[in-house]
Amino acid sequence: MNDTAAPVRNDVIRVGQIEIRYLQESGHGCEMGSFEMTIPPNAMVPPPHSHTDNEEFIYVLSGTLRYTVNGETRDLGPGESMATPRGSVHAFSNPHSETTRALVVNAPDIGAGYFREIAAILDTGGPPDRSRLLATMEKYGLKLAPPVN
């Protein structure tokens, strides 16, 4: 066992229809975090956004993921990847017929706490509280992209 790795609970965090399973949280000298993300077909996904403090790397394990970084959109299949530089506007979706699984790496780690907080806001049974969503995003360094006209 690598004693420099931060402990991970290995539980699945459900953010709407999306599942997040953390593999590595930052800590013990490592700032990087990684998680497996499962996106069913046509699942609701986060709107385009950027990270002020984090770079992101996405690697598709199965299915096809539509991924956009700074206006460049690609359909990524198994074994394909895309990087998101800090501050870049990015978004993802799964408009395909098969569930997608992807490995996501953040440097530094955004943390499983972000996804737990967003899940709690979305899991209220009614429309989500937009001001709470935006405040939570801001707390973790995420910024919504301005609407495209």
Short mmCIF file of N, CA, C and O in Angstrom, two decimals, residues 50-55 86-87 138 140-143:
data_model
loop_
_atom_site.label_atom_id
_atom_site.label_comp_id
_atom_site.label_asym_id
_atom_site.label_seq_id
_atom_site.Cartn_x
_atom_site.Cartn_y
_atom_site.Cartn_z
N SER A 50 -15.55 27.18 -16.20
CA SER A 50 -14.09 27.14 -16.14
C SER A 50 -13.67 26.95 -14.68
O SER A 50 -14.47 27.14 -13.76
N HIS A 51 -12.42 26.57 -14.51
CA HIS A 51 -11.83 26.41 -13.18
C HIS A 51 -10.71 27.45 -13.04
O HIS A 51 -9.80 27.46 -13.86
N THR A 52 -10.78 28.28 -12.01
CA THR A 52 -9.73 29.29 -11.84
C THR A 52 -8.43 28.67 -11.34
O THR A 52 -7.36 29.20 -11.64
N ASP A 53 -8.52 27.55 -10.62
CA ASP A 53 -7.34 27.00 -9.97
C ASP A 53 -6.93 25.61 -10.43
O ASP A 53 -5.95 25.07 -9.94
N ASN A 54 -7.70 24.99 -11.32
CA ASN A 54 -7.46 23.59 -11.65
C ASN A 54 -7.29 23.36 -13.14
O ASN A 54 -8.00 23.93 -13.94
N GLU A 55 -6.37 22.45 -13.47
CA GLU A 55 -6.29 21.89 -14.81
C GLU A 55 -7.04 20.57 -14.76
O GLU A 55 -7.14 19.95 -13.70
N ARG A 86 -6.12 25.43 -17.13
CA ARG A 86 -6.70 26.30 -16.11
C ARG A 86 -7.32 27.52 -16.78
O ARG A 86 -6.73 28.13 -17.66
N GLY A 87 -8.56 27.84 -16.40
CA GLY A 87 -9.25 29.03 -16.92
C GLY A 87 -9.99 28.80 -18.23
O GLY A 87 -10.71 29.68 -18.68
N GLU A 138 -18.52 28.83 -6.86
CA GLU A 138 -17.53 29.88 -6.58
C GLU A 138 -16.60 29.46 -5.45
O GLU A 138 -15.38 29.68 -5.52
N TYR A 140 -15.46 26.64 -4.77
CA TYR A 140 -14.48 25.68 -5.27
C TYR A 140 -13.74 26.16 -6.52
O TYR A 140 -13.07 25.39 -7.19
N GLY A 141 -13.91 27.46 -6.87
CA GLY A 141 -13.15 28.02 -7.99
C GLY A 141 -13.73 27.75 -9.36
O GLY A 141 -13.01 27.86 -10.36
N LEU A 142 -15.02 27.41 -9.45
CA LEU A 142 -15.66 27.21 -10.75
C LEU A 142 -16.45 28.46 -11.12
O LEU A 142 -17.06 29.08 -10.24
N LYS A 143 -16.41 28.80 -12.39
CA LYS A 143 -17.15 29.96 -12.89
C LYS A 143 -17.99 29.53 -14.08
O LYS A 143 -17.48 28.89 -15.00
#
